[in-house]
Amino acid sequence: MIKIRKEEEKDYQQVFQLTEEAFREMEHSDHQEHFLVEKLRNSEAFIPELSLVAEDENGNIAGHILFTKLQIVNDSESFESLALAPVSVKPEFQNQGIGGQLIHEGHRIARELGYQSVILIGHEKYYPKFGYEKTSNFGISFPFDIPEENGMAVELVMDGLKNRKGVVKYPKEFGID
């Protein structure tokens, strides 16, 4: 039985360790995700309600997800969206649907808070299960080269990305210029 709740300060050390563990064996990782979470928590992009943990029946944290603010920018306009990064599940809890539960709950809360879309870079076979499709379908690109199928977005509300063309601008904490 997994309970999803807002991350609290007392969880920070457990989340740091589980994020490091979750990405330790990942091939497409810079293995800095645990540090990224810490930087983002202290940034203007941080939304406390969208830093969620999955807790097992014994109160152990099995997973964590973080959505932070980002912008989609073009020559004339800027639009607010969310970045999903990272979603982390402890290795012994992986492949049990916990990441999916965190994504669904994060989407629900983000909609309640008025956000209309989420953007991520991730596995092309995993995220489409949650409604994600290529950002190129929406006229959105990234400020760096990635395989087209790994840049994805989801509309949290009908037409959440309609006429929102542009380039993703990440918060400076991501270390992307």
GROMACS .gro file of N, CA and C in nm:
model
  531
    1MET      N    1   0.085  -0.119   0.000
    1MET     CA    2   0.000   0.000   0.000
    1MET      C    3   0.089   0.125   0.000
    2ILE      N    4   0.077   0.204  -0.102
    2ILE     CA    5   0.158   0.325  -0.117
    2ILE      C    6   0.071   0.448  -0.094
    3LYS      N    7   0.124   0.541  -0.016
    3LYS     CA    8   0.055   0.668   0.009
    3LYS      C    9   0.140   0.778  -0.055
    4ILE      N   10   0.075   0.865  -0.130
    4ILE     CA   11   0.147   0.977  -0.191
    4ILE      C   12   0.112   1.103  -0.113
    5ARG      N   13   0.215   1.177  -0.076
    5ARG     CA   14   0.196   1.300   0.002
    5ARG      C   15   0.301   1.401  -0.037
    6LYS      N   16   0.277   1.525   0.007
    6LYS     CA   17   0.372   1.633  -0.017
    6LYS      C   18   0.501   1.604   0.060
    7GLU      N   19   0.613   1.628  -0.005
    7GLU     CA   20   0.742   1.612   0.061
    7GLU      C   21   0.753   1.714   0.174
    8GLU      N   22   0.814   1.671   0.284
    8GLU     CA   23   0.838   1.760   0.399
    8GLU      C   24   0.989   1.770   0.421
    9GLU      N   25   1.030   1.871   0.496
    9GLU     CA   26   1.172   1.893   0.520
    9GLU      C   27   1.239   1.770   0.581
   10LYS      N   28   1.168   1.699   0.668
   10LYS     CA   29   1.225   1.580   0.732
   10LYS      C   30   1.255   1.468   0.631
   11ASP      N   31   1.199   1.478   0.511
   11ASP     CA   32   1.220   1.377   0.407
   11ASP      C   33   1.344   1.401   0.322
   12TYR      N   34   1.402   1.520   0.331
   12TYR     CA   35   1.505   1.561   0.236
   12TYR      C   36   1.621   1.462   0.226
   13GLN      N   37   1.672   1.413   0.339
   13GLN     CA   38   1.787   1.322   0.336
   13GLN      C   39   1.750   1.190   0.270
   14GLN      N   40   1.632   1.135   0.305
   14GLN     CA   41   1.587   1.010   0.243
   14GLN      C   42   1.568   1.028   0.093
   15VAL      N   43   1.512   1.142   0.052
   15VAL     CA   44   1.489   1.168  -0.091
   15VAL      C   45   1.624   1.181  -0.163
   16PHE      N   46   1.719   1.247  -0.100
   16PHE     CA   47   1.853   1.261  -0.159
   16PHE      C   48   1.912   1.122  -0.187
   17GLN      N   49   1.906   1.034  -0.085
   17GLN     CA   50   1.963   0.900  -0.099
   17GLN      C   51   1.888   0.816  -0.202
   18LEU      N   52   1.755   0.822  -0.199
   18LEU     CA   53   1.679   0.739  -0.293
   18LEU      C   54   1.697   0.788  -0.436
   19THR      N   55   1.711   0.918  -0.457
   19THR     CA   56   1.733   0.970  -0.592
   19THR      C   57   1.869   0.925  -0.645
   20GLU      N   58   1.969   0.931  -0.560
   20GLU     CA   59   2.102   0.883  -0.600
   20GLU      C   60   2.096   0.734  -0.636
   21GLU      N   61   2.029   0.654  -0.552
   21GLU     CA   62   2.015   0.510  -0.578
   21GLU      C   63   1.938   0.482  -0.707
   22ALA      N   64   1.831   0.556  -0.727
   22ALA     CA   65   1.744   0.533  -0.843
   22ALA      C   66   1.817   0.553  -0.974
   23PHE      N   67   1.911   0.647  -0.978
   23PHE     CA   68   1.981   0.679  -1.103
   23PHE      C   69   2.121   0.619  -1.111
   24ARG      N   70   2.166   0.552  -1.007
   24ARG     CA   71   2.303   0.500  -1.001
   24ARG      C   72   2.338   0.412  -1.121
   25GLU      N   73   2.247   0.325  -1.162
   25GLU     CA   74   2.274   0.231  -1.271
   25GLU      C   75   2.218   0.277  -1.406
   26MET      N   76   2.160   0.397  -1.411
   26MET     CA   77   2.099   0.446  -1.534
   26MET      C   78   2.205   0.485  -1.635
   27GLU      N   79   2.189   0.433  -1.755
   27GLU     CA   80   2.286   0.461  -1.861
   27GLU      C   81   2.280   0.607  -1.905
   28HIS      N   82   2.159   0.661  -1.924
   28HIS     CA   83   2.143   0.798  -1.975
   28HIS      C   84   2.122   0.893  -1.858
   29SER      N   85   2.223   0.905  -1.774
   29SER     CA   86   2.214   0.992  -1.657
   29SER      C   87   2.351   1.053  -1.632
   30ASP      N   88   2.349   1.176  -1.580
   30ASP     CA   89   2.476   1.237  -1.540
   30ASP      C   90   2.506   1.207  -1.393
   31HIS      N   91   2.414   1.133  -1.329
   31HIS     CA   92   2.426   1.091  -1.189
   31HIS      C   93   2.437   1.210  -1.095
   32GLN      N   94   2.371   1.318  -1.133
   32GLN     CA   95   2.368   1.440  -1.051
   32GLN      C   96   2.224   1.475  -1.009
   33GLU      N   97   2.130   1.386  -1.035
   33GLU     CA   98   1.989   1.416  -1.010
   33GLU      C   99   1.961   1.451  -0.864
   34HIS      N  100   2.028   1.384  -0.772
   34HIS     CA  101   2.006   1.411  -0.630
   34HIS      C  102   2.050   1.552  -0.593
   35PHE      N  103   2.156   1.601  -0.658
   35PHE     CA  104   2.200   1.739  -0.634
   35PHE      C  105   2.104   1.838  -0.701
   36LEU      N  106   2.051   1.801  -0.818
   36LEU     CA  107   1.955   1.886  -0.888
   36LEU      C  108   1.831   1.910  -0.800
   37VAL      N  109   1.781   1.805  -0.737
   37VAL     CA  110   1.664   1.819  -0.649
   37VAL      C  111   1.692   1.922  -0.541
   38GLU      N  112   1.809   1.913  -0.479
   38GLU     CA  113   1.845   2.009  -0.373
   38GLU      C  114   1.850   2.152  -0.428
   39LYS      N  115   1.912   2.170  -0.544
   39LYS     CA  116   1.920   2.305  -0.603
   39LYS      C  117   1.781   2.360  -0.635
   40LEU      N  118   1.697   2.274  -0.693
   40LEU     CA  119   1.563   2.320  -0.731
   40LEU      C  120   1.476   2.355  -0.610
   41ARG      N  121   1.493   2.283  -0.499
   41ARG     CA  122   1.417   2.315  -0.377
   41ARG      C  123   1.445   2.457  -0.330
   42ASN      N  124   1.564   2.506  -0.358
   42ASN     CA  125   1.605   2.639  -0.313
   42ASN      C  126   1.590   2.745  -0.421
   43SER      N  127   1.516   2.712  -0.526
   43SER     CA  128   1.504   2.805  -0.639
   43SER      C  129   1.366   2.870  -0.644
   44GLU      N  130   1.357   2.973  -0.726
   44GLU     CA  131   1.228   3.040  -0.749
   44GLU      C  132   1.132   2.951  -0.828
   45ALA      N  133   1.185   2.849  -0.893
   45ALA     CA  134   1.103   2.758  -0.974
   45ALA      C  135   1.032   2.652  -0.888
   46PHE      N  136   1.072   2.641  -0.762
   46PHE     CA  137   1.019   2.536  -0.675
   46PHE      C  138   0.873   2.562  -0.637
   47ILE      N  139   0.794   2.457  -0.642
   47ILE     CA  140   0.653   2.461  -0.603
   47ILE      C  141   0.637   2.351  -0.497
   48PRO      N  142   0.631   2.387  -0.368
   48PRO     CA  143   0.628   2.285  -0.262
   48PRO      C  144   0.519   2.179  -0.281
   49GLU      N  145   0.403   2.220  -0.331
   49GLU     CA  146   0.291   2.126  -0.350
   49GLU      C  147   0.319   2.022  -0.458
   50LEU      N  148   0.421   2.047  -0.541
   50LEU     CA  149   0.452   1.955  -0.651
   50LEU      C  150   0.585   1.882  -0.630
   51SER      N  151   0.627   1.873  -0.504
   51SER     CA  152   0.737   1.786  -0.465
   51SER      C  153   0.672   1.677  -0.380
   52LEU      N  154   0.654   1.560  -0.439
   52LEU     CA  155   0.575   1.454  -0.377
   52LEU      C  156   0.660   1.332  -0.348
   53VAL      N  157   0.623   1.262  -0.239
   53VAL     CA  158   0.687   1.136  -0.207
   53VAL      C  159   0.583   1.025  -0.204
   54ALA      N  160   0.630   0.905  -0.236
   54ALA     CA  161   0.550   0.783  -0.223
   54ALA      C  162   0.605   0.709  -0.102
   55GLU      N  163   0.516   0.682  -0.008
   55GLU     CA  164   0.558   0.622   0.118
   55GLU      C  165   0.494   0.484   0.131
   56ASP      N  166   0.572   0.385   0.175
   56ASP     CA  167   0.513   0.251   0.195
   56ASP      C  168   0.443   0.246   0.331
   57GLU      N  169   0.382   0.131   0.362
   57GLU     CA  170   0.303   0.119   0.485
   57GLU      C  171   0.387   0.134   0.611
   58ASN      N  172   0.520   0.122   0.600
   58ASN     CA  173   0.608   0.139   0.715
   58ASN      C  174   0.665   0.281   0.726
   59GLY      N  175   0.620   0.370   0.636
   59GLY     CA  176   0.667   0.507   0.640
   59GLY      C  177   0.798   0.530   0.568
   60ASN      N  178   0.846   0.428   0.495
   60ASN     CA  179   0.969   0.444   0.417
   60ASN      C  180   0.936   0.510   0.284
   61ILE      N  181   1.022   0.599   0.241
   61ILE     CA  182   1.000   0.667   0.114
   61ILE      C  183   1.050   0.578   0.001
   62ALA      N  184   0.958   0.541  -0.086
   62ALA     CA  185   0.988   0.452  -0.198
   62ALA      C  186   1.012   0.529  -0.327
   63GLY      N  187   0.957   0.651  -0.335
   63GLY     CA  188   0.971   0.728  -0.458
   63GLY      C  189   0.952   0.876  -0.434
   64HIS      N  190   0.993   0.956  -0.533
   64HIS     CA  191   0.982   1.103  -0.526
   64HIS      C  192   0.965   1.156  -0.667
   65ILE      N  193   0.887   1.261  -0.679
   65ILE     CA  194   0.872   1.330  -0.807
   65ILE      C  195   0.876   1.480  -0.782
   66LEU      N  196   0.932   1.551  -0.878
   66LEU     CA  197   0.943   1.696  -0.866
   66LEU      C  198   0.901   1.763  -0.996
   67PHE      N  199   0.808   1.855  -0.984
   67PHE     CA  200   0.767   1.940  -1.096
   67PHE      C  201   0.807   2.082  -1.058
   68THR      N  202   0.877   2.152  -1.147
   68THR     CA  203   0.916   2.291  -1.121
   68THR      C  204   0.874   2.377  -1.239
   69LYS      N  205   0.871   2.508  -1.215
   69LYS     CA  206   0.830   2.601  -1.320
   69LYS      C  207   0.936   2.611  -1.428
   70LEU      N  208   0.891   2.624  -1.550
   70LEU     CA  209   0.979   2.660  -1.661
   70LEU      C  210   0.900   2.748  -1.756
   71GLN      N  211   0.969   2.799  -1.857
   71GLN     CA  212   0.906   2.886  -1.955
   71GLN      C  213   0.921   2.827  -2.095
   72ILE      N  214   0.824   2.857  -2.178
   72ILE     CA  215   0.834   2.831  -2.322
   72ILE      C  216   0.840   2.971  -2.384
   73VAL      N  217   0.948   2.998  -2.455
   73VAL     CA  218   0.975   3.135  -2.500
   73VAL      C  219   0.986   3.138  -2.653
   74ASN      N  220   0.926   3.242  -2.713
   74ASN     CA  221   0.949   3.266  -2.856
   74ASN      C  222   0.982   3.414  -2.873
   75ASP      N  223   0.987   3.462  -2.994
   75ASP     CA  224   1.029   3.601  -3.020
   75ASP      C  225   0.939   3.705  -2.955
   76SER      N  226   0.813   3.671  -2.934
   76SER     CA  227   0.721   3.773  -2.885
   76SER      C  228   0.655   3.741  -2.751
   77GLU      N  229   0.660   3.614  -2.707
   77GLU     CA  230   0.587   3.578  -2.587
   77GLU      C  231   0.663   3.476  -2.504
   78SER      N  232   0.616   3.462  -2.379
   78SER     CA  233   0.668   3.361  -2.288
   78SER      C  234   0.549   3.297  -2.219
   79PHE      N  235   0.551   3.165  -2.207
   79PHE     CA  236   0.441   3.092  -2.146
   79PHE      C  237   0.494   3.007  -2.032
   80GLU      N  238   0.420   3.002  -1.922
   80GLU     CA  239   0.462   2.918  -1.811
   80GLU      C  240   0.418   2.774  -1.833
   81SER      N  241   0.505   2.682  -1.799
   81SER     CA  242   0.476   2.540  -1.801
   81SER      C  243   0.548   2.479  -1.683
   82LEU      N  244   0.549   2.347  -1.676
   82LEU     CA  245   0.620   2.277  -1.570
   82LEU      C  246   0.722   2.181  -1.631
   83ALA      N  247   0.832   2.163  -1.558
   83ALA     CA  248   0.930   2.060  -1.592
   83ALA      C  249   0.906   1.944  -1.497
   84LEU      N  250   0.901   1.824  -1.549
   84LEU     CA  251   0.899   1.705  -1.464
   84LEU      C  252   1.041   1.653  -1.464
   85ALA      N  253   1.110   1.667  -1.351
   85ALA     CA  254   1.247   1.617  -1.339
   85ALA      C  255   1.292   1.633  -1.195
   86PRO      N  256   1.338   1.529  -1.136
   86PRO     CA  257   1.330   1.392  -1.184
   86PRO      C  258   1.212   1.318  -1.119
   87VAL      N  259   1.183   1.199  -1.169
   87VAL     CA  260   1.097   1.104  -1.099
   87VAL      C  261   1.190   0.990  -1.059
   88SER      N  262   1.191   0.959  -0.930
   88SER     CA  263   1.285   0.862  -0.876
   88SER      C  264   1.211   0.757  -0.794
   89VAL      N  265   1.244   0.632  -0.819
   89VAL     CA  266   1.188   0.522  -0.740
   89VAL      C  267   1.304   0.434  -0.696
   90LYS      N  268   1.307   0.404  -0.566
   90LYS     CA  269   1.412   0.317  -0.513
   90LYS      C  270   1.416   0.188  -0.591
   91PRO      N  271   1.535   0.138  -0.621
   91PRO     CA  272   1.545   0.018  -0.705
   91PRO      C  273   1.456  -0.099  -0.662
   92GLU      N  274   1.445  -0.124  -0.532
   92GLU     CA  275   1.364  -0.238  -0.488
   92GLU      C  276   1.214  -0.216  -0.504
   93PHE      N  277   1.174  -0.093  -0.534
   93PHE     CA  278   1.033  -0.062  -0.556
   93PHE      C  279   1.000  -0.037  -0.703
   94GLN      N  280   1.102  -0.044  -0.790
   94GLN     CA  281   1.079  -0.016  -0.931
   94GLN      C  282   0.993  -0.124  -0.996
   95ASN      N  283   0.927  -0.087  -1.106
   95ASN     CA  284   0.840  -0.177  -1.182
   95ASN      C  285   0.719  -0.225  -1.103
   96GLN      N  286   0.673  -0.140  -1.009
   96GLN     CA  287   0.553  -0.172  -0.931
   96GLN      C  288   0.445  -0.065  -0.948
   97GLY      N  289   0.467   0.028  -1.042
   97GLY     CA  290   0.367   0.131  -1.068
   97GLY      C  291   0.377   0.255  -0.981
   98ILE      N  292   0.480   0.264  -0.898
   98ILE     CA  293   0.493   0.379  -0.808
   98ILE      C  294   0.523   0.507  -0.884
   99GLY      N  295   0.610   0.499  -0.985
   99GLY     CA  296   0.639   0.617  -1.067
   99GLY      C  297   0.512   0.668  -1.134
  100GLY      N  298   0.432   0.577  -1.185
  100GLY     CA  299   0.305   0.614  -1.248
  100GLY      C  300   0.209   0.680  -1.151
  101GLN      N  301   0.202   0.628  -1.028
  101GLN     CA  302   0.116   0.689  -0.928
  101GLN      C  303   0.161   0.831  -0.897
  102LEU      N  304   0.293   0.850  -0.887
  102LEU     CA  305   0.347   0.984  -0.861
  102LEU      C  306   0.315   1.079  -0.977
  103ILE      N  307   0.328   1.030  -1.100
  103ILE     CA  308   0.299   1.114  -1.217
  103ILE      C  309   0.152   1.154  -1.218
  104HIS      N  310   0.062   1.056  -1.200
  104HIS     CA  311  -0.083   1.087  -1.201
  104HIS      C  312  -0.120   1.188  -1.092
  105GLU      N  313  -0.069   1.166  -0.971
  105GLU     CA  314  -0.101   1.258  -0.862
  105GLU      C  315  -0.040   1.396  -0.887
  106GLY      N  316   0.082   1.400  -0.940
  106GLY     CA  317   0.144   1.529  -0.973
  106GLY      C  318   0.064   1.604  -1.078
  107HIS      N  319   0.017   1.533  -1.179
  107HIS     CA  320  -0.067   1.596  -1.282
  107HIS      C  321  -0.195   1.651  -1.219
  108ARG      N  322  -0.258   1.574  -1.131
  108ARG     CA  323  -0.384   1.618  -1.068
  108ARG      C  324  -0.362   1.747  -0.988
  109ILE      N  325  -0.258   1.749  -0.907
  109ILE     CA  326  -0.230   1.867  -0.824
  109ILE      C  327  -0.193   1.986  -0.913
  110ALA      N  328  -0.112   1.962  -1.016
  110ALA     CA  329  -0.072   2.070  -1.107
  110ALA      C  330  -0.195   2.133  -1.172
  111ARG      N  331  -0.290   2.050  -1.215
  111ARG     CA  332  -0.416   2.103  -1.272
  111ARG      C  333  -0.489   2.189  -1.170
  112GLU      N  334  -0.500   2.140  -1.047
  112GLU     CA  335  -0.566   2.215  -0.940
  112GLU      C  336  -0.499   2.350  -0.917
  113LEU      N  337  -0.367   2.354  -0.932
  113LEU     CA  338  -0.292   2.478  -0.912
  113LEU      C  339  -0.297   2.570  -1.034
  114GLY      N  340  -0.361   2.523  -1.142
  114GLY     CA  341  -0.379   2.608  -1.260
  114GLY      C  342  -0.276   2.590  -1.370
  115TYR      N  343  -0.187   2.493  -1.356
  115TYR     CA  344  -0.090   2.469  -1.462
  115TYR      C  345  -0.157   2.394  -1.576
  116GLN      N  346  -0.110   2.423  -1.699
  116GLN     CA  347  -0.176   2.368  -1.817
  116GLN      C  348  -0.094   2.262  -1.890
  117SER      N  349   0.036   2.252  -1.859
  117SER     CA  350   0.119   2.158  -1.933
  117SER      C  351   0.243   2.120  -1.854
  118VAL      N  352   0.304   2.009  -1.896
  118VAL     CA  353   0.429   1.961  -1.837
  118VAL      C  354   0.521   1.920  -1.952
  119ILE      N  355   0.650   1.949  -1.936
  119ILE     CA  356   0.751   1.916  -2.035
  119ILE      C  357   0.858   1.832  -1.967
  120LEU      N  358   0.911   1.735  -2.039
  120LEU     CA  359   1.017   1.652  -1.982
  120LEU      C  360   1.108   1.598  -2.091
  121ILE      N  361   1.220   1.549  -2.046
  121ILE     CA  362   1.310   1.471  -2.132
  121ILE      C  363   1.313   1.335  -2.067
  122GLY      N  364   1.271   1.234  -2.141
  122GLY     CA  365   1.262   1.104  -2.079
  122GLY      C  366   1.252   0.990  -2.178
  123HIS      N  367   1.226   0.874  -2.122
  123HIS     CA  368   1.222   0.751  -2.201
  123HIS      C  369   1.098   0.747  -2.290
  124GLU      N  370   1.122   0.731  -2.420
  124GLU     CA  371   1.015   0.739  -2.520
  124GLU      C  372   0.912   0.626  -2.509
  125LYS      N  373   0.944   0.520  -2.436
  125LYS     CA  374   0.847   0.411  -2.422
  125LYS      C  375   0.768   0.421  -2.292
  126TYR      N  376   0.819   0.495  -2.194
  126TYR     CA  377   0.754   0.505  -2.063
  126TYR      C  378   0.649   0.617  -2.056
  127TYR      N  379   0.689   0.738  -2.088
  127TYR     CA  380   0.603   0.854  -2.064
  127TYR      C  381   0.478   0.863  -2.152
  128PRO      N  382   0.478   0.810  -2.273
  128PRO     CA  383   0.353   0.813  -2.351
  128PRO      C  384   0.235   0.744  -2.281
  129LYS      N  385   0.263   0.652  -2.189
  129LYS     CA  386   0.156   0.587  -2.113
  129LYS      C  387   0.075   0.688  -2.032
  130PHE      N  388   0.135   0.803  -2.007
  130PHE     CA  389   0.072   0.907  -1.924
  130PHE      C  390   0.027   1.027  -2.008
  131GLY      N  391   0.017   1.005  -2.139
  131GLY     CA  392  -0.032   1.110  -2.228
  131GLY      C  393   0.074   1.197  -2.291
  132TYR      N  394   0.200   1.171  -2.261
  132TYR     CA  395   0.308   1.253  -2.317
  132TYR      C  396   0.329   1.220  -2.464
  133GLU      N  397   0.356   1.324  -2.540
  133GLU     CA  398   0.391   1.309  -2.681
  133GLU      C  399   0.505   1.403  -2.713
  134LYS      N  400   0.563   1.386  -2.831
  134LYS     CA  401   0.680   1.465  -2.869
  134LYS      C  402   0.649   1.616  -2.863
  135THR      N  403   0.740   1.693  -2.806
  135THR     CA  404   0.722   1.838  -2.802
  135THR      C  405   0.714   1.896  -2.943
  136SER      N  406   0.780   1.830  -3.038
  136SER     CA  407   0.777   1.880  -3.176
  136SER      C  408   0.633   1.882  -3.231
  137ASN      N  409   0.546   1.797  -3.179
  137ASN     CA  410   0.405   1.799  -3.220
  137ASN      C  411   0.337   1.931  -3.184
  138PHE      N  412   0.392   2.001  -3.084
  138PHE     CA  413   0.334   2.128  -3.037
  138PHE      C  414   0.414   2.249  -3.085
  139GLY      N  415   0.521   2.225  -3.161
  139GLY     CA  416   0.605   2.336  -3.204
  139GLY      C  417   0.697   2.385  -3.093
  140ILE      N  418   0.734   2.295  -3.003
  140ILE     CA  419   0.821   2.329  -2.891
  140ILE      C  420   0.953   2.255  -2.908
  141SER      N  421   1.062   2.327  -2.885
  141SER     CA  422   1.194   2.266  -2.899
  141SER      C  423   1.277   2.294  -2.774
  142PHE      N  424   1.395   2.236  -2.769
  142PHE     CA  425   1.486   2.250  -2.655
  142PHE      C  426   1.607   2.332  -2.697
  143PRO      N  427   1.674   2.396  -2.602
  143PRO     CA  428   1.789   2.481  -2.635
  143PRO      C  429   1.918   2.400  -2.656
  144PHE      N  430   1.905   2.268  -2.671
  144PHE     CA  431   2.019   2.179  -2.691
  144PHE      C  432   1.969   2.061  -2.773
  145ASP      N  433   2.060   1.984  -2.824
  145ASP     CA  434   2.023   1.870  -2.907
  145ASP      C  435   1.988   1.748  -2.823
  146ILE      N  436   1.870   1.692  -2.849
  146ILE     CA  437   1.830   1.563  -2.792
  146ILE      C  438   1.758   1.486  -2.901
  147PRO      N  439   1.752   1.355  -2.890
  147PRO     CA  440   1.670   1.281  -2.986
  147PRO      C  441   1.525   1.328  -2.976
  148GLU      N  442   1.464   1.352  -3.091
  148GLU     CA  443   1.329   1.409  -3.093
  148GLU      C  444   1.231   1.331  -3.007
  149GLU      N  445   1.242   1.198  -3.005
  149GLU     CA  446   1.145   1.118  -2.931
  149GLU      C  447   1.160   1.128  -2.780
  150ASN      N  448   1.268   1.188  -2.729
  150ASN     CA  449   1.288   1.200  -2.585
  150ASN      C  450   1.240   1.331  -2.524
  151GLY      N  451   1.211   1.430  -2.608
  151GLY     CA  452   1.155   1.556  -2.560
  151GLY      C  453   1.004   1.546  -2.568
  152MET      N  454   0.937   1.549  -2.453
  152MET     CA  455   0.793   1.525  -2.451
  152MET      C  456   0.718   1.628  -2.368
  153ALA      N  457   0.589   1.636  -2.399
  153ALA     CA  458   0.499   1.728  -2.328
  153ALA      C  459   0.363   1.663  -2.315
  154VAL      N  460   0.289   1.709  -2.215
  154VAL     CA  461   0.150   1.667  -2.198
  154VAL      C  462   0.067   1.791  -2.167
  155GLU      N  463  -0.051   1.795  -2.222
  155GLU     CA  464  -0.147   1.901  -2.190
  155GLU      C  465  -0.229   1.853  -2.070
  156LEU      N  466  -0.225   1.929  -1.963
  156LEU     CA  467  -0.302   1.893  -1.843
  156LEU      C  468  -0.448   1.931  -1.857
  157VAL      N  469  -0.474   2.025  -1.945
  157VAL     CA  470  -0.611   2.069  -1.974
  157VAL      C  471  -0.625   2.074  -2.126
  158MET      N  472  -0.747   2.074  -2.172
  158MET     CA  473  -0.773   2.080  -2.316
  158MET      C  474  -0.702   2.200  -2.377
  159ASP      N  475  -0.625   2.177  -2.482
  159ASP     CA  476  -0.552   2.283  -2.553
  159ASP      C  477  -0.452   2.357  -2.464
  160GLY      N  478  -0.398   2.288  -2.365
  160GLY     CA  479  -0.302   2.350  -2.273
  160GLY      C  480  -0.175   2.399  -2.340
  161LEU      N  481  -0.145   2.347  -2.458
  161LEU     CA  482  -0.026   2.392  -2.532
  161LEU      C  483  -0.062   2.451  -2.668
  162LYS      N  484  -0.189   2.475  -2.691
  162LYS     CA  485  -0.230   2.532  -2.819
  162LYS      C  486  -0.169   2.672  -2.835
  163ASN      N  487  -0.105   2.695  -2.947
  163ASN     CA  488  -0.040   2.823  -2.977
  163ASN      C  489   0.066   2.862  -2.873
  164ARG      N  490   0.133   2.763  -2.818
  164ARG     CA  491   0.239   2.787  -2.719
  164ARG      C  492   0.374   2.744  -2.777
  165LYS      N  493   0.398   2.784  -2.899
  165LYS     CA  494   0.522   2.744  -2.967
  165LYS      C  495   0.641   2.822  -2.913
  166GLY      N  496   0.757   2.754  -2.913
  166GLY     CA  497   0.877   2.822  -2.868
  166GLY      C  498   0.983   2.725  -2.820
  167VAL      N  499   1.080   2.779  -2.749
  167VAL     CA  500   1.193   2.702  -2.697
  167VAL      C  501   1.179   2.693  -2.546
  168VAL      N  502   1.204   2.576  -2.492
  168VAL     CA  503   1.199   2.556  -2.347
  168VAL      C  504   1.312   2.633  -2.281
  169LYS      N  505   1.277   2.709  -2.178
  169LYS     CA  506   1.378   2.781  -2.099
  169LYS      C  507   1.372   2.728  -1.957
  170TYR      N  508   1.475   2.651  -1.922
  170TYR     CA  509   1.481   2.590  -1.789
  170TYR      C  510   1.529   2.691  -1.685
  171PRO      N  511   1.490   2.670  -1.559
  171PRO     CA  512   1.549   2.752  -1.451
  171PRO      C  513   1.701   2.731  -1.448
  172LYS      N  514   1.774   2.833  -1.406
  172LYS     CA  515   1.921   2.828  -1.409
  172LYS      C  516   1.978   2.711  -1.331
  173GLU      N  517   1.902   2.659  -1.232
  173GLU     CA  518   1.950   2.549  -1.150
  173GLU      C  519   1.974   2.421  -1.230
  174PHE      N  520   1.910   2.410  -1.347
  174PHE     CA  521   1.933   2.295  -1.431
  174PHE      C  522   2.069   2.299  -1.499
  175GLY      N  523   2.133   2.417  -1.497
  175GLY     CA  524   2.266   2.431  -1.556
  175GLY      C  525   2.263   2.428  -1.708
  176ILE      N  526   2.152   2.473  -1.766
  176ILE     CA  527   2.135   2.474  -1.912
  176ILE      C  528   2.122   2.620  -1.954
  177ASP      N  529   2.202   2.662  -2.048
  177ASP     CA  530   2.188   2.802  -2.095
  177ASP      C  531   2.119   2.808  -2.228
   0.00000   0.00000   0.00000
